[in-house]
PDB file of C-alpha atoms and ligand atoms in Angstrom:
ATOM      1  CA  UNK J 711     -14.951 -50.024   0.845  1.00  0.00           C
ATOM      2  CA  UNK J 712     -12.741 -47.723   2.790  1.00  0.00           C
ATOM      3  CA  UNK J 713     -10.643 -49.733   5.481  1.00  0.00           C
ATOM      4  CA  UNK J 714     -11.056 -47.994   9.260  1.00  0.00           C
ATOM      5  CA  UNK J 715      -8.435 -46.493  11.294  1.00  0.00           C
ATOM      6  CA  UNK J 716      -7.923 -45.783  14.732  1.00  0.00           C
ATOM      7  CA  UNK J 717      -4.988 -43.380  16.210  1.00  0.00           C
ATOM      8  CA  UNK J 718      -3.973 -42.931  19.559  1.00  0.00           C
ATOM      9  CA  UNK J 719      -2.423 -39.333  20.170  1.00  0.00           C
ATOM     10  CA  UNK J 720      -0.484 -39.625  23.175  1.00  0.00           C
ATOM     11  CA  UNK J 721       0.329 -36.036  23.054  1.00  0.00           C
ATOM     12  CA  UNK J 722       3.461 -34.609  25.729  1.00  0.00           C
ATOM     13  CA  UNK J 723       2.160 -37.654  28.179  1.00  0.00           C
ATOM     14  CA  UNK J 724       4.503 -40.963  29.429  1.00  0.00           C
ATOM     15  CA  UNK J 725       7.887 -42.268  30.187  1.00  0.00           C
ATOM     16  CA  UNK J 726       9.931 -44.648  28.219  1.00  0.00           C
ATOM     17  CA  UNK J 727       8.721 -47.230  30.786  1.00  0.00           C
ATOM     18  CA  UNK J 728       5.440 -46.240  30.868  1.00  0.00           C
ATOM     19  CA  UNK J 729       5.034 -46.101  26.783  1.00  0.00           C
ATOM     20  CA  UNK J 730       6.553 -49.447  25.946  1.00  0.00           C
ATOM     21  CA  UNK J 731       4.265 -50.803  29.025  1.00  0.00           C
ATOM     22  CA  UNK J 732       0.925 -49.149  26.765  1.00  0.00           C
ATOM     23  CA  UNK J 733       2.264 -50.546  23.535  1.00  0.00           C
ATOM     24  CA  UNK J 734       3.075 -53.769  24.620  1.00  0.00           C
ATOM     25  CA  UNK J 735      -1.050 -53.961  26.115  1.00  0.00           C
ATOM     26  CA  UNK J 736      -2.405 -52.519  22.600  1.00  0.00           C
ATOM     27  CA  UNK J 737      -0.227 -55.166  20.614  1.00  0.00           C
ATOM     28  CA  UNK J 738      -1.619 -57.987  23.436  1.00  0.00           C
ATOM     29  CA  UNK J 739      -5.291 -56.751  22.754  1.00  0.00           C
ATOM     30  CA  UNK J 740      -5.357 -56.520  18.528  1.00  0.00           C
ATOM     31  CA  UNK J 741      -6.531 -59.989  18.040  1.00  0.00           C
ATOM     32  CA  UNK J 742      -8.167 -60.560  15.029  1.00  0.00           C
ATOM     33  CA  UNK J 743      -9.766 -56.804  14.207  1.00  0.00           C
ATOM     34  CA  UNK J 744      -8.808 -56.125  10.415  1.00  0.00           C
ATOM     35  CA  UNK J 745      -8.973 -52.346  10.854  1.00  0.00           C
ATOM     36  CA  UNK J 746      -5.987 -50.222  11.062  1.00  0.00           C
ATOM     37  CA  UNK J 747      -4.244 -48.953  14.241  1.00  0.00           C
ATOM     38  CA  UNK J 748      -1.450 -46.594  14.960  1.00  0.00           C
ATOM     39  CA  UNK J 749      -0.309 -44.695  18.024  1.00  0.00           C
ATOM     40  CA  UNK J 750       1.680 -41.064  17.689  1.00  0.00           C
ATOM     41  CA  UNK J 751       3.927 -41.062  20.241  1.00  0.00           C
ATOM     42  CA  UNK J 752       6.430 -38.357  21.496  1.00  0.00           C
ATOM     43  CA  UNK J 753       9.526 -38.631  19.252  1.00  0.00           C
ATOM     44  CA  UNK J 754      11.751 -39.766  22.022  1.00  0.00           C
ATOM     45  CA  UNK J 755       9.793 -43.220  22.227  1.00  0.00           C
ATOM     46  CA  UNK J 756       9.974 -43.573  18.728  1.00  0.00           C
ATOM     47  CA  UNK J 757      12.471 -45.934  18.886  1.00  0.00           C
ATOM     48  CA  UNK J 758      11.549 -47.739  22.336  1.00  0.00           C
ATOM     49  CA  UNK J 759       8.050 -48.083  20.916  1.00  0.00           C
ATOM     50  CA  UNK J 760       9.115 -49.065  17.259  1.00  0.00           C
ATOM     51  CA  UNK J 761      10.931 -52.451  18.609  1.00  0.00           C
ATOM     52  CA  UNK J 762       7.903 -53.499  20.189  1.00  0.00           C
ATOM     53  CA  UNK J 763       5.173 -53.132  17.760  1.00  0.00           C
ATOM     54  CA  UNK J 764       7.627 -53.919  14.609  1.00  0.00           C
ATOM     55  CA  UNK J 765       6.392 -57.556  14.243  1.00  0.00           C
ATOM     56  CA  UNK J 766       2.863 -56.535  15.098  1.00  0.00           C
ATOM     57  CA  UNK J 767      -0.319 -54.645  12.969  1.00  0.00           C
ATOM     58  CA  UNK J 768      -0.314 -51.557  15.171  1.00  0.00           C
ATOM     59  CA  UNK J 769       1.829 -49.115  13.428  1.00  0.00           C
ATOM     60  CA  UNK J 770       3.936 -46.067  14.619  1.00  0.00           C
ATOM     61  CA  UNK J 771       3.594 -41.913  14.209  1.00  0.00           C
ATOM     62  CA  UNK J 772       4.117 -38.842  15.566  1.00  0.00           C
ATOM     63  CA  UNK J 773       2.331 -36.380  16.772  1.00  0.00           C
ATOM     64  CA  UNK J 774       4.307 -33.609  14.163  1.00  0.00           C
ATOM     65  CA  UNK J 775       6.982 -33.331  11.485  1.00  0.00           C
ATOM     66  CA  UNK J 776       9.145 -30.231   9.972  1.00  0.00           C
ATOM     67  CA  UNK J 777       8.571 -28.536   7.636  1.00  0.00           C
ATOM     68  CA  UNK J 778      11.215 -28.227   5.848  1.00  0.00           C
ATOM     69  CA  UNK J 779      13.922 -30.891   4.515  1.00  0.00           C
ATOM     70  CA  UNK J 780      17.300 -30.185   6.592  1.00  0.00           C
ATOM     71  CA  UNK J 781      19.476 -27.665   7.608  1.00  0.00           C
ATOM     72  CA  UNK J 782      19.764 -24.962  10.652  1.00  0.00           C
ATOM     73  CA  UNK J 783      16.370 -25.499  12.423  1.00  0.00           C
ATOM     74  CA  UNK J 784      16.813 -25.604  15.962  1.00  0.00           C
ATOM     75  CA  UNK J 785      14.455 -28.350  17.693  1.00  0.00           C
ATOM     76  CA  UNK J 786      12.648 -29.386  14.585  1.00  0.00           C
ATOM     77  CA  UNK J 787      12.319 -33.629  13.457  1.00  0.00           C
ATOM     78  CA  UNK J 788      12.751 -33.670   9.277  1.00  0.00           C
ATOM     79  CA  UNK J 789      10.390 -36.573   7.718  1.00  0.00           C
ATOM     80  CA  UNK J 790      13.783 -38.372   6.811  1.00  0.00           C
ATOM     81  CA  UNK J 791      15.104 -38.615  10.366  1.00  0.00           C
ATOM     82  CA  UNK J 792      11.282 -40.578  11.173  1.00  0.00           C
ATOM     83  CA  UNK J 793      11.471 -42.775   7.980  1.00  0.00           C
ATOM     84  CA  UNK J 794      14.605 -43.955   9.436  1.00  0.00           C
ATOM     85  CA  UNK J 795      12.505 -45.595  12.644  1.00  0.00           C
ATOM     86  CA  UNK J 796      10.025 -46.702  10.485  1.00  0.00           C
ATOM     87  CA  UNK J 797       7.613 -44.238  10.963  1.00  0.00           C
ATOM     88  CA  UNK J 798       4.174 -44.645   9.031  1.00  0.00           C
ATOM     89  CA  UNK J 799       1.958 -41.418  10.024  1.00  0.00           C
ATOM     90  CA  UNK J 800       2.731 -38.308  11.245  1.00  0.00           C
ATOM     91  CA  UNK J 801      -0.361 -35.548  12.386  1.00  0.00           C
ATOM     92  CA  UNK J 802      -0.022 -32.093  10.801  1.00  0.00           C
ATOM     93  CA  UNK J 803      -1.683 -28.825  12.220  1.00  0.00           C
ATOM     94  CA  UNK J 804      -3.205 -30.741  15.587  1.00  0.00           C
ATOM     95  CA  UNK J 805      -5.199 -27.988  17.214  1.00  0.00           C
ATOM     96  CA  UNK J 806      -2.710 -27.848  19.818  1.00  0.00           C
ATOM     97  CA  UNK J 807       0.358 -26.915  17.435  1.00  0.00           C
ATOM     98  CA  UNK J 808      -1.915 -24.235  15.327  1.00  0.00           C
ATOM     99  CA  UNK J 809      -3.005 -22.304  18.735  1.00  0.00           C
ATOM    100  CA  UNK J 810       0.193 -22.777  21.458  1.00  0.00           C
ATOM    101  CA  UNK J 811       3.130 -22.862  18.626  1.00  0.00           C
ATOM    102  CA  UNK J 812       1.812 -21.017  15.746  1.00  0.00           C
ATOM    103  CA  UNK J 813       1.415 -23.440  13.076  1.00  0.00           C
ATOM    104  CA  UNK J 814      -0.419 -21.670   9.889  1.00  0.00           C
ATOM    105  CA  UNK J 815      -2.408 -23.283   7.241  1.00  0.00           C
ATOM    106  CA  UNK J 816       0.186 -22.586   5.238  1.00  0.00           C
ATOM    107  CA  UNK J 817       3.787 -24.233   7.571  1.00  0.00           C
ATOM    108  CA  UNK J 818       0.978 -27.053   8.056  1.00  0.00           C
ATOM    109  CA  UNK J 819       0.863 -27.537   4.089  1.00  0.00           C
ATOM    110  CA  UNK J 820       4.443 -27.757   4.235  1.00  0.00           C
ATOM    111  CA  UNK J 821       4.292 -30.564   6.938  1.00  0.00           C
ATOM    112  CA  UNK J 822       1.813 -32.480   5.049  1.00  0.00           C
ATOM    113  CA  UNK J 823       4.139 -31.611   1.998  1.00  0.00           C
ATOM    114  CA  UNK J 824       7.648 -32.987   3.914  1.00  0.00           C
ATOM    115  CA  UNK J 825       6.391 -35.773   5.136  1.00  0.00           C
ATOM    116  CA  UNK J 826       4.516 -37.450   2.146  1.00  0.00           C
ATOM    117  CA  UNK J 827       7.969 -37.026   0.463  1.00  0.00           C
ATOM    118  CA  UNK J 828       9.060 -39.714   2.628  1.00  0.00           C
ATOM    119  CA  UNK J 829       6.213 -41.900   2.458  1.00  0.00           C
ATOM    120  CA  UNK J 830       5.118 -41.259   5.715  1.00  0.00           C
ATOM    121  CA  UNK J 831       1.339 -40.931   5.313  1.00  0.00           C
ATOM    122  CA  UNK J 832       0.154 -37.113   7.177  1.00  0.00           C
ATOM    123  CA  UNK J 833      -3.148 -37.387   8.799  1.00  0.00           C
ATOM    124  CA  UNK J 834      -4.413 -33.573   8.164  1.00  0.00           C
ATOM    125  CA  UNK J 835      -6.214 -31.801  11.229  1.00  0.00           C
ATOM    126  CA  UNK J 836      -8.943 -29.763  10.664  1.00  0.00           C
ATOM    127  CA  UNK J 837     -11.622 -28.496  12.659  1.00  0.00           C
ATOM    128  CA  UNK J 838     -13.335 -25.494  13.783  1.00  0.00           C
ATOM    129  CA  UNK J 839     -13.199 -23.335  17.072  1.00  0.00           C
ATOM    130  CA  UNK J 840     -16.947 -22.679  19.513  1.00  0.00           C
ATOM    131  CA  UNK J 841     -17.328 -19.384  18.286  1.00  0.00           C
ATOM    132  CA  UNK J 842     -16.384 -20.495  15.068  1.00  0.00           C
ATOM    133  CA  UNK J 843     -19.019 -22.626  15.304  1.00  0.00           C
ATOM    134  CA  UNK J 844     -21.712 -20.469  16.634  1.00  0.00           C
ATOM    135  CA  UNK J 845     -21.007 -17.786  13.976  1.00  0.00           C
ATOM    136  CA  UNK J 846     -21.573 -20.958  11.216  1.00  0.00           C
ATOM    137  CA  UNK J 847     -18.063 -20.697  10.177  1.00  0.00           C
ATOM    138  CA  UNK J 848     -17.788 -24.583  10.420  1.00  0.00           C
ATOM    139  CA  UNK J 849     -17.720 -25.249   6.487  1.00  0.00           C
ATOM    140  CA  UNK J 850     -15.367 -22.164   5.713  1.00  0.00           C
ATOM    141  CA  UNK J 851     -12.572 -22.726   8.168  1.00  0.00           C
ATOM    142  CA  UNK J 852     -12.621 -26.534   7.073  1.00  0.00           C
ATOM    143  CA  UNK J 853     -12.593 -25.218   3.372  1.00  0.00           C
ATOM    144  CA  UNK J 854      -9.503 -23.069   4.403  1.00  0.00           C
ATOM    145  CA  UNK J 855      -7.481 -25.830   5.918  1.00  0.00           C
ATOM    146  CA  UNK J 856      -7.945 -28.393   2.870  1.00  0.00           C
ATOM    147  CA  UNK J 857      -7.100 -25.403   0.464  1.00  0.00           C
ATOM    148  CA  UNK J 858      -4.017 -24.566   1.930  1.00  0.00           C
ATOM    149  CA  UNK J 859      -3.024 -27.961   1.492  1.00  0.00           C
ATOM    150  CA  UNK J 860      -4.258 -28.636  -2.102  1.00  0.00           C
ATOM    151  CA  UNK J 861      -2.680 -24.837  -3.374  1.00  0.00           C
ATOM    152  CA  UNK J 862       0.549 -26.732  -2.339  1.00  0.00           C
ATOM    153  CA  UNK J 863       0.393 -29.967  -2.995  1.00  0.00           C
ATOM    154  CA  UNK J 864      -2.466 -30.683  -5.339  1.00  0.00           C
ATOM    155  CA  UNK J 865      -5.672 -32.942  -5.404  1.00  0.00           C
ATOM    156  CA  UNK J 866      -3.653 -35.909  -5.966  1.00  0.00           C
ATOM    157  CA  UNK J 867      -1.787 -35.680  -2.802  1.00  0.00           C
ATOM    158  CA  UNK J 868      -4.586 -36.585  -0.817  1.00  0.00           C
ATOM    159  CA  UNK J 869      -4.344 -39.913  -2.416  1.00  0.00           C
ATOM    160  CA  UNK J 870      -1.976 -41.188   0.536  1.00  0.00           C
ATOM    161  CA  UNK J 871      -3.243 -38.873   3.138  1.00  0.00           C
ATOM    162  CA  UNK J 872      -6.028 -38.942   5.967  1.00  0.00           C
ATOM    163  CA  UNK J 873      -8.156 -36.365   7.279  1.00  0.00           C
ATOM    164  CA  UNK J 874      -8.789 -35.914  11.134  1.00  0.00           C
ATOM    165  CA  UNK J 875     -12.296 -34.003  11.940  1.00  0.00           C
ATOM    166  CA  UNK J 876     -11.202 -32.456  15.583  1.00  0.00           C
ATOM    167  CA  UNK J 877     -13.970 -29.496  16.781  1.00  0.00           C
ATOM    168  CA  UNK J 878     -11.333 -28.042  18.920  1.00  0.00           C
ATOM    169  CA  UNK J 879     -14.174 -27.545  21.528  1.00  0.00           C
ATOM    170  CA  UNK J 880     -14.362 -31.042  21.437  1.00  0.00           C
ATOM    171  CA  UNK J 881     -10.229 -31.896  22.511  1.00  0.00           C
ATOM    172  CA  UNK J 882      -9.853 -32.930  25.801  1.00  0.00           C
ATOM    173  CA  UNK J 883     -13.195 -31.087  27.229  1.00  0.00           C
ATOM    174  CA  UNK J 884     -15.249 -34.402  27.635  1.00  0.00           C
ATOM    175  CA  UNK J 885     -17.365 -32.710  25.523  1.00  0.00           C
ATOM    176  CA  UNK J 886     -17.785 -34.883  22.193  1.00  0.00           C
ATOM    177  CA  UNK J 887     -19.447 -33.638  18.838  1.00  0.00           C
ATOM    178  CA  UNK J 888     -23.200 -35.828  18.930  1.00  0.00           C
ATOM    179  CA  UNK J 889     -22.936 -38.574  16.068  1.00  0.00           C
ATOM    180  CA  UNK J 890     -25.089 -36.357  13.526  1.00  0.00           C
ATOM    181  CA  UNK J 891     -23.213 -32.950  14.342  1.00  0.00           C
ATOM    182  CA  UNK J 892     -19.925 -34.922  13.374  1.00  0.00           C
ATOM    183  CA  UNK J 893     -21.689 -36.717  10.316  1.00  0.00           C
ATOM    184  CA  UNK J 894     -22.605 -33.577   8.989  1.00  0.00           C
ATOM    185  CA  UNK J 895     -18.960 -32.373   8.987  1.00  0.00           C
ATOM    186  CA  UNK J 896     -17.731 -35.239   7.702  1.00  0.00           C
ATOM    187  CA  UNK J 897     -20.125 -35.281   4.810  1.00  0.00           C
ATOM    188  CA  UNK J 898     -19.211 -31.957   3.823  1.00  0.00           C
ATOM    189  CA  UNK J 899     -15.487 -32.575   3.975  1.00  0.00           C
ATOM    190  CA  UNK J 900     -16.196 -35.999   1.447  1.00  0.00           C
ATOM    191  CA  UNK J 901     -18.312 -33.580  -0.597  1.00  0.00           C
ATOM    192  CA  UNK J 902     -15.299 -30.870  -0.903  1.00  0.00           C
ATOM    193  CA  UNK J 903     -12.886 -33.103  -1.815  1.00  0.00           C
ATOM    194  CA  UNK J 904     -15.607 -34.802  -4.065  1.00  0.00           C
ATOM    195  CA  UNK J 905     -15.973 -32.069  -5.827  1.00  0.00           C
ATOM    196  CA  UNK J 906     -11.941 -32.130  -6.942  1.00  0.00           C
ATOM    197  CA  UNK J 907     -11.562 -36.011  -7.397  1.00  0.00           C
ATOM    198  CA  UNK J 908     -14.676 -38.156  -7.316  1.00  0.00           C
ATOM    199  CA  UNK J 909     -11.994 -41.193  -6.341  1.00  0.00           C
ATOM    200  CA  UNK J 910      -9.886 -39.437  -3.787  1.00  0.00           C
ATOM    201  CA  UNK J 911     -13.358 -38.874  -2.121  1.00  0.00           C
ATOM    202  CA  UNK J 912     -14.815 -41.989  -2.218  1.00  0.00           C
ATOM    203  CA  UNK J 913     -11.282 -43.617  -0.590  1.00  0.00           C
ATOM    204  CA  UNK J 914     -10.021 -41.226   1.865  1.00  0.00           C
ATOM    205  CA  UNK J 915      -9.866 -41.575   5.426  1.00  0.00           C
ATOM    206  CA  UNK J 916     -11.876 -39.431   7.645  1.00  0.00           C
ATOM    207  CA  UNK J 917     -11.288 -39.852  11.271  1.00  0.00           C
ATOM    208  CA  UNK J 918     -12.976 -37.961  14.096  1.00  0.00           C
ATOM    209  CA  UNK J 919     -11.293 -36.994  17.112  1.00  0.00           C
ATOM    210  CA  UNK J 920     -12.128 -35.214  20.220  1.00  0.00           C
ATOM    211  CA  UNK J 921     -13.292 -36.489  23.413  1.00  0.00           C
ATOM    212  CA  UNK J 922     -13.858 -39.676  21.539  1.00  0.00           C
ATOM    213  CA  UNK J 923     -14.174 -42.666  24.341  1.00  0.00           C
ATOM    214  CA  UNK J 924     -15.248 -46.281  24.619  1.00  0.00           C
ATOM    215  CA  UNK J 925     -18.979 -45.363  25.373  1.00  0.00           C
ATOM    216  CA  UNK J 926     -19.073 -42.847  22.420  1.00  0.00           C
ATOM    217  CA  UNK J 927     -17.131 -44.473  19.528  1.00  0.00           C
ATOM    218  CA  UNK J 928     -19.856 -47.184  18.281  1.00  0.00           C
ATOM    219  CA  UNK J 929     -21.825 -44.291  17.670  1.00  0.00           C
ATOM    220  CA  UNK J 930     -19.781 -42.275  16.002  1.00  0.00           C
ATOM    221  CA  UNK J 931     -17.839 -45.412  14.069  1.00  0.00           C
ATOM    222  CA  UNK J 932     -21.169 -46.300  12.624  1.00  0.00           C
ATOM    223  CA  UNK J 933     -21.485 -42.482  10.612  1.00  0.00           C
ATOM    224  CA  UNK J 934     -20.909 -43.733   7.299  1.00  0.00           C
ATOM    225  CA  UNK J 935     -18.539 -40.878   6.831  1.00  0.00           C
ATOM    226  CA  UNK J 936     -16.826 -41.562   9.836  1.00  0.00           C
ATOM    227  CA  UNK J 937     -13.701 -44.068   9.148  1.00  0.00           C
ATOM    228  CA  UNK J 938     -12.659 -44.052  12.444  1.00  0.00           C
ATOM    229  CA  UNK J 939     -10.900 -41.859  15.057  1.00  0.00           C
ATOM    230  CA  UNK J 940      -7.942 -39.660  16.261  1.00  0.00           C
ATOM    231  CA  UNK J 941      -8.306 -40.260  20.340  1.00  0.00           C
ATOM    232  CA  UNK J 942      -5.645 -38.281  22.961  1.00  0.00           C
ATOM    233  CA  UNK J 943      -6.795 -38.802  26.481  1.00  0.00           C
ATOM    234  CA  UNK J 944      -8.276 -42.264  26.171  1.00  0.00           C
ATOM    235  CA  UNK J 945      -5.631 -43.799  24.031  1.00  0.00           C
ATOM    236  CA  UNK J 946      -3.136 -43.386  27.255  1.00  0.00           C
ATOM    237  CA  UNK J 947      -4.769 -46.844  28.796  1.00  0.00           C
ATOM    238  CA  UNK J 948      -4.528 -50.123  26.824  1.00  0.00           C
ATOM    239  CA  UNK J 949      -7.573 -51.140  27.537  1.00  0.00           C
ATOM    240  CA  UNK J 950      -9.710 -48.221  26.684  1.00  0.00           C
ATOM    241  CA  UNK J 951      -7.622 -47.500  23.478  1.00  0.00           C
ATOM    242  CA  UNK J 952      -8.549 -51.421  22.816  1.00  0.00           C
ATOM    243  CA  UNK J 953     -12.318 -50.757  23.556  1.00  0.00           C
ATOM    244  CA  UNK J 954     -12.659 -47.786  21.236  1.00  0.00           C
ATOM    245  CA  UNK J 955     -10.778 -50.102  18.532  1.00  0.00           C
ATOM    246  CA  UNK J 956     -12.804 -52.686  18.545  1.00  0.00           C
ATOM    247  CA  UNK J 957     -15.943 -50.752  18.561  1.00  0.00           C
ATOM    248  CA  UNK J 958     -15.226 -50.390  14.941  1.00  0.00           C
TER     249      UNK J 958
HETATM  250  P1  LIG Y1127      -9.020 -36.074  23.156  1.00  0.00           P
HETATM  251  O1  LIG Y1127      -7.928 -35.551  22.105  1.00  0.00           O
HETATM  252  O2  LIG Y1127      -9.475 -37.429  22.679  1.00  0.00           O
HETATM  253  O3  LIG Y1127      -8.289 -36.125  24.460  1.00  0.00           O
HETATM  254  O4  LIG Y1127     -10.138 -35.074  23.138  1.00  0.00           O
HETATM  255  C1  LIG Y1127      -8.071 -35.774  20.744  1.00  0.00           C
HETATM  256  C2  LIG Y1127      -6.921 -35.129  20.001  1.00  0.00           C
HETATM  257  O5  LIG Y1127      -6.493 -34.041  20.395  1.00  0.00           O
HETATM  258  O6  LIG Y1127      -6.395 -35.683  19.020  1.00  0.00           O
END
């Protein structure tokens, strides 16, 4: 049985005040829910954040890592400077990074690369664009993204990675994916990684994100190839975030 996972994407959004204020409410709300929970938060709260939650089940990420090692890279984070605040996840190629700040398939296979070589688990984004979609691209640009990150790292990698499902016409337009259109993704993404390693398959976390709220997530949670969700706007509020958790 795969465990489920929920991750709040705070995205550019907060104050230092403001974020240990949210992760003090989502540590007050956990009570006894067994599934896993993490919030990316914007580097600079790493370590604000990280001293609340340490004794606690929700666990920290970030919302991108470099992707290289170390050296003269202006403005970038290196997977060993997050280990050091005990950083668990870290998204690579979040719509947002592919189309403002031109990540590739390929500098997001580096990410995923950098990052897992610090133990910090990379939660892949994937997910197609609305005229993608309409053009029945869907299967081939989520093909695409996986490959570029198996041609680097292998099959195996995916063994301590998680996948996030994220129709970019789905991000922050209210609009969510209906339960079935999201299944069907999902499905297919199991089935292509099924068809490298039966076992990675079978275990690997497949979250959906995009427009995901507390009215929508039962729905979506109950999928069964839906392990749980990446959510941006409506992980900013405690008590939302808490909702869509415990609709798991
Ligand atoms: P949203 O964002 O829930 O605000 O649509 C999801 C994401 O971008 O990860």
């Amino acid at each position: 049985m795969r465990q489920s996972l929920v991750v709040g994407n705070w995205k550019m959004n907060g104050t230092r005040a403001s974020s240990i204020l949210l992760s003090q409410g989502i540590v007050a709300g956990l009570g006894s829910n067994s599934a896993q929970i993490a919030v990316c938060v914007p580097y600079v709260f790493l370590a604000s954040v990280g001293e609340i939650i340490k004794d606690s089940r929700l666990a920290l990420g970030v919302q991108n890592v470099a992707d290289k090692p170390a050296g003269a890279f202006t403005g970038e984070i290196s997977a060993t400077m997050l280990n050091e605040f005990g950083c668990k996840y870290a998204l690579v190629g979040h719509s947002e990074r592919r189309s403002y700040y031109g990540d590739t398939n390929e500098s997001v296979a580096a990410r995923f690369s950098q990052a897992q070589a610090e133990n910090i688990v990379p939660i892949l984004c994937i997910g197609e664009t609305l005229e993608q979609r309409e053009q029945n691209q869907t299967f081939d640009v989520v093909n695409e993204q996986i490959d570029a990150v198996i041609n680097l790292t292998g099959i195996q990698a995916f063994n301590s990675a998680v996948i996030a499902y994220e129709p970019v016409w789905a991000i922050g337009t209210g609009k969510t994916a209906s339960d079935e259109q999201a299944q069907e993704v999902h499905q297919h993404i199991r089935q292509y990684i099924a068809a490298k390693d039966q076992v990675i398959a079978d275990k690997i976390q497949i979250l959906y994100g995009g427009s995901a709220k507390p009215d929508n997530a039962k729905g979506l949670f109950a999928m069964p190839d839906i392990d749980g969700g990446l959510i941006g706007g409506a992980s900013l509020d405690a008590e939302s975030f808490l909702k869509i958790y415990h609709s798991i």
